PDB file of C-alpha atoms in Angstrom:
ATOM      1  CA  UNK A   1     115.530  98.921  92.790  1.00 89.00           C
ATOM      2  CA  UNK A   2     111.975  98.673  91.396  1.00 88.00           C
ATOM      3  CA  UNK A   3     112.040  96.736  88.402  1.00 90.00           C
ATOM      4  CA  UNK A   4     114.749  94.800  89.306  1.00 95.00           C
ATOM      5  CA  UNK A   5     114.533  90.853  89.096  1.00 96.00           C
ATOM      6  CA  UNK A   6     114.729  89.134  92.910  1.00 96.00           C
ATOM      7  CA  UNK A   7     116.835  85.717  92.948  1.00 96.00           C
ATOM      8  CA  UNK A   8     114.805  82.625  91.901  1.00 94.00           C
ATOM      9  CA  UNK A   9     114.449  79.546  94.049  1.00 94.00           C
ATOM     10  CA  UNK A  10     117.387  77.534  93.020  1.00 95.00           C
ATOM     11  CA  UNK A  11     119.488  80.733  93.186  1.00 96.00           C
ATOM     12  CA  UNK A  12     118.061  81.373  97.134  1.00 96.00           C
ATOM     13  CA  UNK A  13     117.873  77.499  98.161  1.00 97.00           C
ATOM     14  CA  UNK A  14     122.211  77.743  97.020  1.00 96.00           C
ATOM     15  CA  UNK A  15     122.950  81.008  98.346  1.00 96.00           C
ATOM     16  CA  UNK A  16     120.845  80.328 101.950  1.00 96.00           C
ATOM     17  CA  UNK A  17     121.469  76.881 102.165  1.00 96.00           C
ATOM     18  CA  UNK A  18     117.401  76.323 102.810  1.00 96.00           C
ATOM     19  CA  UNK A  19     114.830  74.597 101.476  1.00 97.00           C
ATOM     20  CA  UNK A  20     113.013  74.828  97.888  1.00 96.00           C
ATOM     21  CA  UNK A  21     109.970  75.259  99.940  1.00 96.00           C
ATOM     22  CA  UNK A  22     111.087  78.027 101.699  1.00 96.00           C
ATOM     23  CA  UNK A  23     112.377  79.804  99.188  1.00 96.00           C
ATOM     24  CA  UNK A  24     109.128  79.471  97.802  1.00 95.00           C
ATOM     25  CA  UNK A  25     107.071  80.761 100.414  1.00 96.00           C
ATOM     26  CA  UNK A  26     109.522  83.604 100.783  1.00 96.00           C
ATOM     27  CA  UNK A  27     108.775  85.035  97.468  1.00 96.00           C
ATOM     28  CA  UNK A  28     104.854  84.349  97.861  1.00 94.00           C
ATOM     29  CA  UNK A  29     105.186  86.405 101.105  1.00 94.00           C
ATOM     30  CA  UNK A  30     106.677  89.444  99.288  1.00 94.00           C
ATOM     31  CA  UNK A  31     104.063  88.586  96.281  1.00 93.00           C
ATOM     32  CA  UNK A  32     101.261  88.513  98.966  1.00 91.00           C
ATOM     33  CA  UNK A  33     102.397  92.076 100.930  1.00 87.00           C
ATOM     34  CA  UNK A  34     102.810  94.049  97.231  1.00 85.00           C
ATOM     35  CA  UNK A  35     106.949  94.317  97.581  1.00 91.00           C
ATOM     36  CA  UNK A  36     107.064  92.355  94.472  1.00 93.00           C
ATOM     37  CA  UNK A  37     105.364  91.386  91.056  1.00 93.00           C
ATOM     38  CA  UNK A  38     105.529  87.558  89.918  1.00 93.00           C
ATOM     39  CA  UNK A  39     105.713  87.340  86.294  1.00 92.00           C
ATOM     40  CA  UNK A  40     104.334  83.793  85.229  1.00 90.00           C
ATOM     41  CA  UNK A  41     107.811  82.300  83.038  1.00 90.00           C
ATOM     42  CA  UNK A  42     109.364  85.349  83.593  1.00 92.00           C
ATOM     43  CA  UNK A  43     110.473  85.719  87.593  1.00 94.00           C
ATOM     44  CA  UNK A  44     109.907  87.620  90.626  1.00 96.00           C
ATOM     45  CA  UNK A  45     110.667  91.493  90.219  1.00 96.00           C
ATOM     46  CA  UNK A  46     110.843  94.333  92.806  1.00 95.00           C
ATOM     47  CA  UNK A  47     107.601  96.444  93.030  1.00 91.00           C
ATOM     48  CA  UNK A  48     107.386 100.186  92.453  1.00 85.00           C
ATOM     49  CA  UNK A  49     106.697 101.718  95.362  1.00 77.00           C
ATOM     50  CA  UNK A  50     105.415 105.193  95.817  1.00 71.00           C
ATOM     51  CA  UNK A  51     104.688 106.390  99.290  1.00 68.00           C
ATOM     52  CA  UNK A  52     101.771 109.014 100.072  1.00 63.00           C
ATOM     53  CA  UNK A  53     102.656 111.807 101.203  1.00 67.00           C
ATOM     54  CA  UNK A  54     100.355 113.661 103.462  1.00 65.00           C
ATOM     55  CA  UNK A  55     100.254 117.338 103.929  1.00 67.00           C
ATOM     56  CA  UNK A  56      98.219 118.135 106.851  1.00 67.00           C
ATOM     57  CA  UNK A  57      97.404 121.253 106.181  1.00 69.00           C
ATOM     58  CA  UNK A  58      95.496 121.005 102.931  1.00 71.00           C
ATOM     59  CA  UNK A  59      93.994 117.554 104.236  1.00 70.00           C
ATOM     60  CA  UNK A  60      92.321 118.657 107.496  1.00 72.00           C
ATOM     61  CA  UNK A  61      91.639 122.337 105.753  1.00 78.00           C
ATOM     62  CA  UNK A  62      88.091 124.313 106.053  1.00 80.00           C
ATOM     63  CA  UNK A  63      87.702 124.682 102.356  1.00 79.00           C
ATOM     64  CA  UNK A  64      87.916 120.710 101.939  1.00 74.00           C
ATOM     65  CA  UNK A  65      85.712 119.973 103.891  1.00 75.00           C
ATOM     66  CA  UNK A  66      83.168 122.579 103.199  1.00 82.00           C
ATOM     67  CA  UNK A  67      83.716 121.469  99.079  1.00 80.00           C
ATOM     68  CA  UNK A  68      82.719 117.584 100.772  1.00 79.00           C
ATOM     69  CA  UNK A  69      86.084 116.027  99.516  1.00 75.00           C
ATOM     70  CA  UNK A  70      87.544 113.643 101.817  1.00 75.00           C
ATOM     71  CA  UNK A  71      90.840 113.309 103.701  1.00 71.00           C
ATOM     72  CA  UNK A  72      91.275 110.277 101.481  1.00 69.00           C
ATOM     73  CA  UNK A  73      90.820 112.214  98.292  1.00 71.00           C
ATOM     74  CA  UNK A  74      93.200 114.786  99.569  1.00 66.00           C
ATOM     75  CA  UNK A  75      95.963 112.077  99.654  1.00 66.00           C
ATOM     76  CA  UNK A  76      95.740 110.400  96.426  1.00 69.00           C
ATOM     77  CA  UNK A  77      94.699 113.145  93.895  1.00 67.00           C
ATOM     78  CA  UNK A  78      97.786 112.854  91.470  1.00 68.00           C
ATOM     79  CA  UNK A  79      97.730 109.374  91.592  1.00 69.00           C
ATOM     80  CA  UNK A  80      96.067 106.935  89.399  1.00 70.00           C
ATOM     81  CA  UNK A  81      93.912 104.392  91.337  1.00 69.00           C
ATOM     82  CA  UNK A  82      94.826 100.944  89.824  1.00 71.00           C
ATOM     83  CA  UNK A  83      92.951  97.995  91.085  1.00 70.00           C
ATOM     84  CA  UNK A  84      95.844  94.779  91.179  1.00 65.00           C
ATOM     85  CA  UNK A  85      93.612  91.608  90.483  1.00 65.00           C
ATOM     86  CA  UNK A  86      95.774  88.391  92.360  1.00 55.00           C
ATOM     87  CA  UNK A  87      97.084  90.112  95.425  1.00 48.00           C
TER      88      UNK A  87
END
């Protein structure tokens, strides 16, 4: 669930039987792909995630276009744009 803390290395090198190193790299690669948040001191923690939902109809529509908005724009219009710095 989003928030929730993901297993630190000892606890995956135990439970997987591989190595620190891997278990490292594992947790970089969900770091790296936006899955999950790595709190210096704190842990690794599941990301929110919030898809897009696209509704064709009002994307593609006449009056859009004709008002010079964007497809884009159409798709993230109640949603804050939030830059993450160290992705």
């Amino acid at each position: 669930m989003p928030g929730d803390r993901l297993p630190g290395e000892p606890s995956l090198v135990k439970t997987y039987g591989v190595a620190k190193m891997t278990a490292n790299q594992a947790l970089k690669i969900l770091v790296s792909e936006g899955l999950a948040v790595a709190r210096p001191g704190s842990g690794t923690y599941v990301r929110e995630f919030r898809p897009i939902r696209r509704v064709a109809n009002d994307r593609l529509s006449k009056s859009r276009r004709e008002a010079g908005q964007s497809i884009w724009s159409a798709d993230v219009a109640q949603r804050p744009l939030v830059t993450d710095v160290g992705l």
